[in-house]
Coordinates of C-alpha atoms in Angstrom, one line a residue:
Chain A
M126 CA -29.2 18.7 -51.5
N127 CA -31.5 19.2 -48.6
D128 CA -31.0 20.8 -45.3
L129 CA -30.4 17.5 -43.5
D130 CA -27.6 16.6 -46.0
L131 CA -26.1 19.9 -45.3
L132 CA -26.1 19.2 -41.6
R133 CA -24.8 15.7 -42.0
T134 CA -21.9 17.0 -44.0
L135 CA -21.2 19.6 -41.3
G136 CA -21.5 17.0 -38.7
S137 CA -19.0 14.6 -40.2
E138 CA -16.6 17.5 -40.5
L139 CA -16.8 18.0 -36.8
D140 CA -15.8 14.5 -35.9
P141 CA -12.6 14.4 -33.9
T142 CA -10.2 11.5 -34.9
D143 CA -13.0 9.9 -37.0
G144 CA -15.2 9.8 -34.0
V145 CA -13.3 7.1 -32.2
P146 CA -13.5 7.5 -28.5
P147 CA -10.0 7.7 -26.8
A148 CA -8.8 4.8 -24.7
R149 CA -8.6 7.0 -21.6
L150 CA -12.4 7.5 -21.8
R151 CA -12.9 3.8 -21.3
H152 CA -10.5 3.7 -18.4
R153 CA -12.3 6.6 -16.8
V154 CA -15.8 5.3 -17.3
I155 CA -14.9 1.8 -16.0
S156 CA -13.0 3.3 -13.1
E157 CA -16.0 5.4 -12.1
M158 CA -18.3 2.4 -12.4
T159 CA -16.0 0.4 -10.3
D160 CA -15.9 3.1 -7.5
S161 CA -19.7 3.4 -7.7
S162 CA -20.0 -0.4 -7.3
N163 CA -17.7 -0.5 -4.4
R164 CA -19.5 2.2 -2.5
R165 CA -22.9 0.4 -2.4
P166 CA -24.1 -3.1 -2.4
G167 CA -25.1 -4.2 -5.9
G168 CA -23.4 -1.1 -7.3
L169 CA -26.5 1.1 -6.9
Y170 CA -25.8 4.7 -6.0
S171 CA -29.2 6.1 -5.5
I172 CA -32.3 4.0 -5.5
T173 CA -35.5 5.7 -6.4
G174 CA -37.7 2.7 -6.7
R175 CA -38.1 -0.6 -5.0
V176 CA -34.8 -2.5 -4.9
P177 CA -35.3 -5.9 -6.5
S178 CA -34.6 -8.5 -3.9
R179 CA -31.9 -10.3 -5.8
I180 CA -29.6 -7.3 -5.5
Q181 CA -30.3 -6.5 -1.9
G182 CA -27.7 -8.9 -0.6
G183 CA -24.9 -6.9 -2.0
R184 CA -23.1 -8.4 -4.9
N185 CA -19.4 -8.0 -4.9
W186 CA -17.7 -7.2 -8.2
T187 CA -14.4 -8.1 -9.6
A188 CA -11.6 -6.2 -11.2
W189 CA -12.6 -4.7 -14.6
G190 CA -10.1 -5.6 -17.3
L191 CA -8.6 -3.0 -19.5
T192 CA -9.8 -4.5 -22.8
A193 CA -13.1 -6.1 -23.6
A194 CA -11.3 -9.4 -23.8
A195 CA -9.8 -9.0 -20.4
S196 CA -13.2 -8.0 -18.9
V197 CA -14.7 -11.0 -20.5
A198 CA -12.0 -13.1 -18.9
A199 CA -12.6 -11.5 -15.5
V200 CA -16.3 -12.5 -15.8
A201 CA -15.2 -16.1 -16.4
L202 CA -13.2 -15.9 -13.2
V203 CA -16.2 -14.5 -11.4
A204 CA -18.2 -17.5 -12.5
T205 CA -16.0 -19.9 -10.6
N206 CA -14.8 -18.4 -7.4
V207 CA -16.5 -15.3 -6.1
P208 CA -18.5 -15.7 -2.9
H209 CA -21.5 -13.7 -2.0
G210 CA -20.6 -10.9 0.3
A211 CA -22.6 -10.2 3.4
N212 CA -22.2 -6.4 3.5
G213 CA -21.1 -3.7 1.1
T214 CA -18.1 -2.3 2.9
E215 CA -15.0 -1.7 0.9
S216 CA -13.0 -4.3 2.9
V217 CA -15.4 -7.1 2.0
A218 CA -15.5 -6.1 -1.6
S219 CA -11.7 -6.1 -2.0
A220 CA -11.4 -9.3 0.0
N221 CA -13.4 -11.1 -2.6
L222 CA -11.0 -10.3 -5.3
N223 CA -8.1 -12.6 -5.7
G224 CA -4.5 -11.3 -5.8
S225 CA -4.4 -10.9 -9.5
Q226 CA -7.6 -8.9 -9.7
V227 CA -6.4 -6.5 -7.0
L228 CA -3.2 -6.0 -9.0
L229 CA -5.0 -5.7 -12.4
L230 CA -7.1 -3.0 -10.8
A231 CA -4.0 -1.2 -9.6
A232 CA -2.7 -1.5 -13.2
E233 CA -5.9 0.1 -14.4
H234 CA -5.4 3.0 -12.1
A235 CA -1.7 3.3 -12.6
G236 CA -2.1 3.4 -16.3
K237 CA -4.2 6.6 -16.0
A238 CA -1.6 8.6 -14.1
S239 CA -0.3 11.8 -15.5
T240 CA 3.0 12.0 -17.4
A241 CA 4.0 15.5 -16.2
T242 CA 7.6 15.8 -15.1
G243 CA 9.5 18.3 -12.9
K244 CA 12.8 19.4 -11.5
Y245 CA 13.3 16.4 -9.3
W246 CA 12.0 12.9 -9.0
L247 CA 11.4 12.6 -5.3
S248 CA 11.2 9.2 -3.7
A249 CA 10.7 9.6 0.0
S250 CA 10.3 6.6 2.2
E251 CA 10.6 5.5 5.8
Y252 CA 12.2 2.2 6.7
H253 CA 11.6 0.5 10.1
D254 CA 12.7 -2.7 11.6
L255 CA 12.6 -4.4 14.9
E256 CA 15.5 -5.4 16.9
L257 CA 15.9 -7.0 20.3
A258 CA 17.2 -4.8 23.1
S259 CA 18.8 -5.9 26.3
P260 CA 19.0 -9.5 25.1
K261 CA 20.5 -11.0 28.2
S262 CA 17.8 -9.9 30.7
D263 CA 14.2 -8.8 30.3
P264 CA 14.5 -8.3 26.6
Y265 CA 12.1 -6.1 24.6
K266 CA 11.7 -5.0 21.1
V267 CA 13.0 -1.7 19.7
D268 CA 12.1 0.0 16.5
S269 CA 14.7 1.8 14.6
G270 CA 13.9 3.6 11.5
V271 CA 15.6 5.4 8.6
L272 CA 14.0 8.2 6.7
R273 CA 15.2 8.5 3.2
E274 CA 14.6 11.1 0.6
S275 CA 16.1 10.7 -2.9
W276 CA 15.9 13.9 -4.9
M277 CA 16.9 12.7 -8.3
A278 CA 17.7 15.4 -10.8
G279 CA 15.3 15.5 -13.8
S280 CA 17.9 17.3 -15.9
D281 CA 21.6 17.0 -16.5
S282 CA 22.3 20.4 -15.1
A283 CA 21.1 19.8 -11.6
P284 CA 22.7 17.8 -8.8
S285 CA 20.9 15.0 -7.0
R286 CA 20.5 15.0 -3.3
F287 CA 20.1 12.2 -0.9
L288 CA 18.9 12.7 2.6
V289 CA 19.3 10.0 5.2
K290 CA 17.8 10.5 8.7
Y291 CA 18.5 7.8 11.3
L292 CA 15.4 8.1 13.4
A293 CA 15.5 7.9 17.1
M294 CA 15.5 4.3 18.3
K295 CA 12.6 3.6 20.7
P296 CA 10.7 0.8 22.3
A297 CA 8.4 -0.7 19.7
D298 CA 5.0 -1.0 21.5
S299 CA 3.6 -0.3 24.9
T300 CA 4.7 -3.6 26.4
D301 CA 8.2 -2.9 25.2
Q302 CA 8.0 0.7 26.6
A303 CA 7.1 -0.8 30.0
A304 CA 10.1 -3.1 29.8
W305 CA 12.4 -0.2 29.0
K306 CA 11.1 1.7 31.9
R307 CA 11.7 -1.3 34.2
A308 CA 15.3 -1.3 33.0
G309 CA 15.5 2.3 34.3
S310 CA 14.8 4.1 31.0
P311 CA 18.4 3.8 29.9
A312 CA 19.9 6.3 27.5
T313 CA 21.8 3.5 25.7
V314 CA 21.0 -0.2 25.3
D315 CA 22.6 -3.3 24.0
V316 CA 20.9 -4.5 20.8
Q317 CA 21.0 -7.9 19.3
Y318 CA 21.2 -8.3 15.5
L319 CA 21.5 -11.0 12.9
D320 CA 24.5 -10.5 10.6
Q321 CA 24.9 -11.5 7.0
S322 CA 26.0 -15.0 7.8
L323 CA 23.0 -15.4 10.2
K324 CA 25.2 -15.2 13.3
V325 CA 23.8 -13.4 16.3
G326 CA 25.8 -10.3 17.3
V327 CA 25.3 -7.6 19.9
K328 CA 25.8 -3.9 19.4
K329 CA 26.6 -2.3 22.7
G330 CA 25.6 1.1 23.9
V331 CA 23.2 2.1 21.1
P332 CA 21.6 5.4 22.0
V333 CA 17.9 5.6 22.5
G334 CA 16.0 8.6 21.3
V335 CA 18.7 10.2 19.2
S336 CA 18.4 11.0 15.6
T337 CA 21.0 12.1 13.1
T338 CA 20.6 13.5 9.6
E339 CA 22.9 13.7 6.7
V340 CA 22.4 14.9 3.2
S341 CA 24.8 13.9 0.5
E342 CA 25.0 15.1 -3.1
R343 CA 25.7 13.5 -6.4
P344 CA 26.9 16.2 -8.8
A345 CA 25.0 17.3 -11.9
R346 CA 25.8 15.2 -14.9
D347 CA 26.9 18.2 -16.8
S348 CA 29.5 19.2 -14.2
V349 CA 31.4 15.9 -14.2
K350 CA 34.1 15.5 -16.8
G351 CA 36.2 12.6 -17.9
E352 CA 35.7 9.1 -16.6
G353 CA 33.2 10.0 -14.0
A354 CA 30.8 11.5 -16.5
A355 CA 29.4 8.1 -17.6
K356 CA 28.4 7.3 -14.0
A357 CA 27.2 10.7 -13.1
G358 CA 23.6 10.5 -14.4
V359 CA 23.1 6.9 -13.4
N360 CA 20.8 7.6 -10.5
F361 CA 18.3 4.8 -10.6
T362 CA 18.3 1.2 -9.8
I363 CA 16.0 -1.7 -10.7
S364 CA 17.0 -5.0 -9.1
Q365 CA 20.7 -4.8 -9.9
T366 CA 20.6 -2.8 -13.0
Q367 CA 21.6 0.8 -12.8
L368 CA 19.9 3.3 -15.1
T369 CA 19.9 6.9 -16.2
L370 CA 16.7 8.9 -16.3
R371 CA 16.5 8.5 -20.0
Q372 CA 16.7 4.8 -19.7
V373 CA 14.0 4.8 -17.0
R374 CA 11.7 6.8 -19.2
D375 CA 12.4 4.4 -22.1
L376 CA 11.7 1.2 -20.2
P377 CA 9.7 -1.3 -22.3
T378 CA 6.0 -1.7 -21.5
D379 CA 6.2 -5.2 -22.9
Q380 CA 5.9 -7.5 -19.9
A381 CA 8.5 -10.0 -21.1
A382 CA 11.1 -7.4 -21.6
L383 CA 10.3 -5.6 -18.4
R384 CA 10.4 -8.9 -16.5
K385 CA 13.9 -9.6 -17.8
I386 CA 15.1 -6.2 -16.5
M387 CA 13.5 -6.9 -13.1
L388 CA 15.2 -10.2 -12.9
G389 CA 18.6 -8.6 -13.3
G390 CA 21.1 -10.2 -10.9
Y391 CA 18.8 -13.1 -10.0
D392 CA 20.9 -15.8 -11.4
T393 CA 23.9 -14.9 -9.4
N394 CA 22.2 -14.3 -6.1
A395 CA 23.3 -16.6 -3.4
D396 CA 20.3 -16.1 -1.1
A397 CA 17.2 -18.1 -0.7
W398 CA 15.2 -15.7 -2.9
T399 CA 12.7 -17.3 -5.3
Q400 CA 12.2 -15.8 -8.7
D401 CA 8.7 -14.6 -7.7
R402 CA 10.2 -12.9 -4.7
W403 CA 12.9 -11.3 -6.8
L404 CA 10.2 -9.9 -9.1
F405 CA 8.3 -8.6 -6.1
S406 CA 11.3 -6.7 -5.1
G407 CA 12.0 -5.5 -8.7
A408 CA 8.4 -4.3 -8.9
I409 CA 8.9 -2.2 -5.8
D410 CA 11.9 -0.6 -7.4
V411 CA 10.0 0.2 -10.6
L412 CA 7.0 1.5 -8.8
T413 CA 9.1 4.1 -7.0
L414 CA 10.9 5.3 -10.1
P415 CA 9.8 7.9 -12.7
V416 CA 8.6 5.3 -15.2
T417 CA 5.7 6.0 -17.6
P418 CA 2.2 5.1 -16.4
Q419 CA 2.1 2.3 -18.9
V420 CA 5.2 0.7 -17.4
R421 CA 3.8 1.1 -14.0
A422 CA 0.6 -0.7 -15.2
S423 CA 2.7 -3.4 -16.8
V424 CA 4.6 -4.1 -13.6
Y425 CA 1.3 -4.6 -11.8
R426 CA 0.3 -7.1 -14.5
I427 CA 3.5 -8.9 -14.1
L428 CA 2.8 -9.3 -10.4
A429 CA -0.8 -10.3 -11.2
G430 CA 0.6 -13.2 -13.1
L431 CA 2.7 -14.6 -10.3
P432 CA 1.0 -17.7 -8.9
S433 CA 2.3 -17.2 -5.4
V434 CA 0.7 -13.8 -5.0
R435 CA -2.5 -13.6 -3.0
N436 CA -5.0 -11.0 -1.8
L437 CA -5.2 -10.2 1.9
G438 CA -8.0 -7.6 1.6
Q439 CA -7.8 -4.2 3.1
A440 CA -4.8 -3.4 5.3
S441 CA -3.1 -0.3 6.8
D442 CA 0.5 0.5 6.8
I443 CA 2.3 1.6 9.9
K444 CA 1.4 5.2 9.2
G445 CA -2.3 4.2 9.2
R446 CA -2.9 4.6 5.5
S447 CA -5.2 2.1 4.2
G448 CA -5.1 0.1 0.9
N449 CA -5.4 -3.2 -0.8
A450 CA -2.8 -5.7 0.4
V451 CA -1.3 -8.5 -1.7
A452 CA 1.2 -11.0 -0.3
I453 CA 3.8 -13.5 -1.3
N454 CA 4.9 -16.3 1.0
W455 CA 8.4 -17.7 0.7
N456 CA 11.1 -19.4 2.6
S457 CA 13.9 -16.8 3.3
S458 CA 17.0 -17.3 5.3
E459 CA 15.2 -16.0 8.3
G460 CA 12.3 -18.5 8.1
Q461 CA 8.9 -18.7 6.6
Q462 CA 8.3 -15.2 5.5
E463 CA 5.2 -13.3 4.3
D464 CA 5.9 -10.1 2.4
R465 CA 3.2 -7.7 1.5
L466 CA 2.6 -4.8 -0.8
I467 CA -0.1 -2.3 0.2
I468 CA -1.5 -0.5 -2.8
D469 CA -3.7 2.7 -2.7
G470 CA -7.1 1.5 -4.0
K471 CA -7.8 4.8 -5.8
T472 CA -4.6 5.6 -7.5
G473 CA -2.7 2.4 -7.8
N474 CA 0.3 3.9 -6.0
L475 CA 2.4 1.7 -3.8
L476 CA 1.9 2.7 -0.2
A477 CA 4.2 0.3 1.6
E478 CA 5.9 -3.0 1.7
E479 CA 6.1 -5.1 4.8
S480 CA 7.8 -8.3 6.0
R481 CA 6.6 -10.7 8.6
L482 CA 8.0 -14.0 9.8
L483 CA 5.3 -16.6 10.1
K484 CA 7.9 -19.1 11.4
P485 CA 11.2 -17.5 12.3
I486 CA 14.4 -19.5 12.5
A487 CA 15.5 -20.4 16.0
K488 CA 17.7 -17.4 16.6
I489 CA 14.9 -14.9 16.2
T490 CA 11.9 -16.6 17.8
W491 CA 11.3 -13.4 19.7
L492 CA 9.7 -12.1 16.5
K493 CA 6.0 -13.1 16.4
P494 CA 4.0 -13.6 13.2
T495 CA 2.0 -10.5 14.0
D496 CA 5.1 -8.3 14.3
V497 CA 6.1 -6.3 11.3
A498 CA 9.7 -7.4 11.2
S499 CA 10.6 -4.7 8.7
T500 CA 8.7 -2.3 6.5
T501 CA 9.2 0.6 4.1
V502 CA 6.4 3.1 3.7
F503 CA 6.5 5.2 0.6
T504 CA 5.5 8.7 1.7
R505 CA 6.1 10.7 -1.4
T506 CA 6.8 9.4 -4.9
G507 CA 6.6 11.8 -7.8
W508 CA 8.0 14.7 -9.7
T509 CA 8.4 17.9 -7.7
D510 CA 9.7 21.4 -8.2
D511 CA 10.3 21.8 -4.5
T512 CA 13.7 22.7 -3.2
P513 CA 15.7 19.7 -2.0
P514 CA 17.3 19.7 1.5
A515 CA 20.7 21.4 1.8
K516 CA 23.9 19.4 1.8
T517 CA 25.3 18.7 5.3
S518 CA 29.0 18.7 5.9
M519 CA 30.6 15.3 6.3
K520 CA 31.9 14.7 9.8
Chain B
M243 CA -13.9 -17.4 4.7
T244 CA -16.1 -17.9 1.6
S245 CA -19.8 -18.6 1.4
T246 CA -21.6 -20.3 -1.5
P247 CA -23.1 -18.0 -4.1
S248 CA -26.8 -17.3 -3.7
R249 CA -27.7 -18.2 -7.2
P250 CA -26.4 -20.8 -9.5
I251 CA -23.4 -19.8 -11.6
V252 CA -24.7 -19.6 -15.2
L253 CA -21.7 -18.1 -16.8
S254 CA -19.6 -20.5 -18.7
T255 CA -16.6 -19.8 -20.8
E256 CA -18.6 -20.6 -24.0
W257 CA -21.2 -18.0 -23.1
V258 CA -18.6 -15.5 -22.3
E259 CA -16.9 -15.9 -25.6
S260 CA -20.1 -15.5 -27.5
E261 CA -21.3 -12.4 -25.7
H262 CA -21.8 -10.6 -29.0
V263 CA -24.9 -12.7 -29.7
M264 CA -26.5 -11.5 -26.4
N265 CA -28.8 -8.6 -27.0
D266 CA -28.5 -5.4 -25.0
G267 CA -31.6 -6.2 -22.9
A268 CA -30.2 -9.5 -21.7
L269 CA -26.8 -7.9 -21.1
V270 CA -28.1 -5.0 -19.0
E271 CA -30.3 -7.4 -17.1
A272 CA -27.3 -9.7 -16.4
S273 CA -25.3 -6.6 -15.3
V274 CA -27.7 -5.9 -12.4
D275 CA -26.0 -8.6 -10.4
D276 CA -22.7 -8.8 -12.3
A277 CA -21.8 -5.2 -12.5
E278 CA -18.7 -5.7 -14.6
L279 CA -20.8 -6.8 -17.5
F280 CA -21.9 -3.2 -18.0
S281 CA -18.4 -2.5 -19.4
L282 CA -19.6 -4.5 -22.4
V283 CA -22.5 -2.1 -22.8
Y284 CA -19.9 0.7 -22.9
D285 CA -17.9 -1.1 -25.5
R286 CA -20.9 -1.6 -27.8
H287 CA -22.2 2.0 -27.7
A288 CA -19.3 4.3 -26.8
A289 CA -18.5 5.2 -30.4
T290 CA -22.0 6.3 -31.1
L291 CA -22.3 8.3 -27.9
Y292 CA -18.9 9.9 -28.2
R293 CA -19.3 10.9 -31.8
F294 CA -22.7 12.5 -31.2
A295 CA -21.5 14.3 -28.1
A296 CA -18.3 15.5 -29.8
R297 CA -20.2 17.0 -32.7
R298 CA -22.3 19.0 -30.4
L299 CA -19.9 19.9 -27.6
G300 CA -16.4 19.3 -28.9
P301 CA -14.1 16.4 -27.9
E302 CA -13.1 17.4 -24.4
L303 CA -16.6 18.0 -23.1
A304 CA -17.8 15.0 -25.0
E305 CA -15.6 12.8 -22.8
D306 CA -17.2 14.3 -19.7
V307 CA -20.8 13.9 -20.9
V308 CA -20.3 10.4 -22.2
S309 CA -18.8 9.4 -18.9
E310 CA -21.7 11.0 -17.0
T311 CA -24.1 9.3 -19.3
V312 CA -22.7 5.8 -18.9
L313 CA -22.4 6.2 -15.1
A314 CA -26.0 7.5 -14.9
A315 CA -27.1 4.5 -17.0
F316 CA -25.1 2.2 -14.8
R317 CA -26.8 3.5 -11.7
I318 CA -30.3 2.9 -13.0
R319 CA -29.6 -0.3 -14.9
H320 CA -31.9 -2.2 -12.6
R321 CA -34.8 -0.2 -14.1
Y322 CA -34.0 -1.0 -17.8
D323 CA -36.6 -3.1 -19.5
P324 CA -34.9 -6.2 -20.8
A325 CA -37.5 -6.4 -23.6
R326 CA -35.7 -3.4 -25.2
L327 CA -33.2 -5.3 -27.2
D328 CA -31.2 -2.2 -28.2
A329 CA -29.9 0.1 -25.5
R330 CA -28.9 2.8 -27.9
P331 CA -32.1 4.9 -27.6
W332 CA -31.9 4.6 -23.8
L333 CA -28.3 5.8 -23.7
L334 CA -28.9 8.5 -26.3
G335 CA -31.8 9.8 -24.2
I336 CA -29.6 10.1 -21.2
L337 CA -26.9 11.6 -23.3
T338 CA -29.3 14.2 -24.7
R339 CA -30.2 15.3 -21.2
Q340 CA -26.6 15.5 -20.2
I341 CA -25.8 17.6 -23.3
S342 CA -28.7 19.9 -22.5
R343 CA -26.9 20.8 -19.3
H344 CA -24.1 22.4 -21.4
R345 CA -26.2 24.7 -23.5
N346 CA -23.8 27.7 -23.2
S347 CA -20.9 25.6 -24.2
E348 CA -22.8 24.3 -27.2
R349 CA -23.8 27.7 -28.3
N350 CA -20.3 29.1 -27.8
R351 CA -18.9 26.2 -29.8
Y352 CA -21.1 26.8 -32.8
R353 CA -20.2 30.5 -32.7
A354 CA -16.5 29.7 -32.6
L355 CA -16.9 27.2 -35.4
S356 CA -18.6 29.7 -37.6
K357 CA -15.6 31.9 -37.4
T358 CA -13.0 29.3 -38.4
S359 CA -12.8 26.6 -41.0
V360 CA -12.3 23.0 -40.0
D361 CA -9.4 21.3 -41.7
R362 CA -9.8 17.7 -42.3
E363 CA -7.0 15.8 -43.9
G364 CA -7.6 13.1 -46.4
Q365 CA -11.0 14.3 -47.3
E366 CA -12.2 12.2 -50.2
G367 CA -15.6 11.4 -51.4
P368 CA -18.0 11.9 -54.2
A369 CA -17.9 15.3 -56.0
D370 CA -21.2 16.4 -54.6
R371 CA -19.9 15.7 -51.0
V372 CA -16.9 17.9 -51.7
A373 CA -19.1 20.6 -53.1
A374 CA -21.4 20.3 -50.0
Q375 CA -18.4 20.8 -47.8
V376 CA -17.3 23.9 -49.6
A377 CA -20.8 25.1 -49.3
A378 CA -20.8 24.2 -45.6
Q379 CA -17.8 26.3 -44.8
S380 CA -19.4 29.3 -46.3
V381 CA -22.7 28.7 -44.6
R382 CA -21.4 28.2 -41.1
V383 CA -22.2 31.7 -40.0
P384 CA -25.8 31.6 -40.8
L385 CA -26.0 28.1 -39.6
A386 CA -24.8 29.1 -36.2
A387 CA -27.3 31.8 -36.2
A388 CA -30.1 29.5 -37.3
R389 CA -29.2 27.1 -34.6
T390 CA -29.5 29.6 -31.8
K391 CA -32.9 30.5 -33.1
L392 CA -34.0 26.9 -32.8
A393 CA -35.8 26.0 -29.6
A394 CA -33.7 23.5 -27.6
R395 CA -36.2 20.8 -28.0
D396 CA -36.4 21.3 -31.8
R397 CA -32.6 21.3 -32.0
D398 CA -32.4 18.0 -30.0
V399 CA -34.7 16.4 -32.5
L400 CA -33.0 17.8 -35.5
L401 CA -29.5 16.7 -34.4
L402 CA -30.7 13.3 -33.4
V403 CA -31.9 12.8 -37.0
A404 CA -29.0 14.6 -38.7
W405 CA -26.1 13.6 -36.4
A406 CA -27.1 10.4 -34.8
D407 CA -28.9 9.0 -37.9
L408 CA -32.1 8.1 -36.0
S409 CA -35.5 7.6 -37.6
Y410 CA -38.6 9.4 -36.4
V411 CA -39.6 6.4 -34.4
E412 CA -36.2 6.0 -32.8
V413 CA -36.1 9.7 -31.9
A414 CA -39.6 9.3 -30.3
E415 CA -38.1 6.4 -28.2
V416 CA -35.0 8.3 -27.2
L417 CA -36.9 11.4 -26.1
E418 CA -39.9 9.5 -24.8
I419 CA -42.3 11.7 -26.8
P420 CA -45.0 10.8 -29.4
V421 CA -43.9 10.3 -33.1
G422 CA -46.2 13.2 -34.1
T423 CA -44.3 15.5 -31.8
V424 CA -41.0 14.4 -33.3
R425 CA -42.4 15.2 -36.8
S426 CA -43.6 18.7 -35.9
R427 CA -40.4 19.6 -34.0
L428 CA -38.3 18.4 -36.9
N429 CA -40.4 20.2 -39.5
R430 CA -40.1 23.5 -37.6
A431 CA -36.4 23.0 -37.1
R432 CA -35.8 22.2 -40.8
R433 CA -37.8 25.2 -41.9
K434 CA -35.6 27.5 -39.8
V435 CA -32.5 26.0 -41.3
R436 CA -33.8 26.4 -44.8
E437 CA -34.7 30.0 -44.0
A438 CA -31.2 30.7 -42.9
F439 CA -29.8 29.8 -46.4
P440 CA -32.2 31.2 -48.9
D441 CA -29.4 31.3 -51.5
L442 CA -28.8 27.6 -51.4
H443 CA -32.2 26.6 -52.5
L444 CA -32.3 23.7 -50.2
S445 CA -34.8 21.2 -51.5
L446 CA -37.9 20.3 -49.6
D447 CA -38.1 16.6 -50.1
D448 CA -38.8 14.5 -47.1
E449 CA -36.2 12.2 -45.8
D450 CA -36.8 8.4 -46.2
L451 CA -38.3 7.2 -43.0
K452 CA -36.5 4.2 -41.5

């Protein structure tokens, strides 16, 4: 034996897992190359020599698949439909992806998220919608919002807390603010709404600028005996299926199986919802639950496969947070509707969902296509050891 | 609003499915404009890079340096000469430079290894390999010492030969040094290793050159 043999033997002893690189390394490398590409035209970060002219124009890239086969498929997509971008800004780059590619990219990022847990799964969101105030004379739009925090217990020995804060109703934009002032800045207003059967109703004397908070509690699973025990830990909902934390953690990563769960309740729904729109909604549910990163990634892949999903490029939510927006258009009972998901480009987290009416039905033509008719922004989604808000007494 | 591509689309599905017949030079060249093709460069060479880095720095640090290496290569891919049909020397060269930024970690790793024995399950092989492993465990202390006595450049050459299975010519390409320099550094390194194990009577025969 010579010295090199000795070293070779030693070397092979040092191989971790037979020297096969872990899958996360591939995710990481490709993600970093993707970010690098997005930052500069042609994907060049620092240029020390003359830049060849063919890359000066700024070549936009497409989503990088998780497997070599998928990346090869992405290349085939590139061959047929990617235009040449004029500048290298992020918004142009993402605008040149189609909807599937934005979502596959989100899947890529989501799949890398950590699997740490904590005391509570916190899903904090803010819902806003527009209503019409003072419908009979000089009407204007008002925004009312609801802030929700669901602190869902991570263990059977802790209660879950649910905070609901009805935000102060206020005029929606500056034009609406002016109209409210013209009306004498009233403390209460009449507000028109559309009820379940699409009949116009009026709520009289709704206070402006007042907010109320209430915190309710669902007892710890351990503390409930008898019949109630079975229901006690069922804190989570996907579409119309209710689940315990264990069931959420055990959700299948297989797309077909996951799709089936997300379609729960679809067959018996009486509304105008299309299957794609139902899945869109189910996806929002899943994305705000403590599912494993692989399930999260699978959900994005399910969305990527929906033919009616398209990419809108960069967009900001009502809080001003920017992300990649994908949209689905469908005919709802309120008219021709466009619903969006805004996804954080770096992490794959869901930032917000928004609804707009491109062509509202006759009763709500005061809503313009540019108005955000309703939206939910997801402000915090994740495990936390923070202390939940205290229970308020019921009045 | 879409505008027409500035160059003809040459990628067809058939080409894409037969990418394995495209050599590294053509692949890297194509990736200058189509950045996503570089992921295929990763797929081809990740195992080689990772294994080499993990032997020298351990698995966690190996992930970091492989990642840094591929990203660095990606950023300078426009400078890659497409006539070089195999990108392995290029990547190993960058990797060796990345590893050299972690000298302390490497030294500490060898020291730590010299104090423990590495268990590997399912270890099978010819009798002499088993015997070599037993011998290896007992020689780790002096081996660690020998390694620290090696100049970094000599160590880089030695390990590219021993742990990346490169020939002298390939090492010369990786480190961008003359073959003669590779030979002299390797000889010096091997002599030091042999000196560290006088009891093993390690033979002096030259390795077959590839």
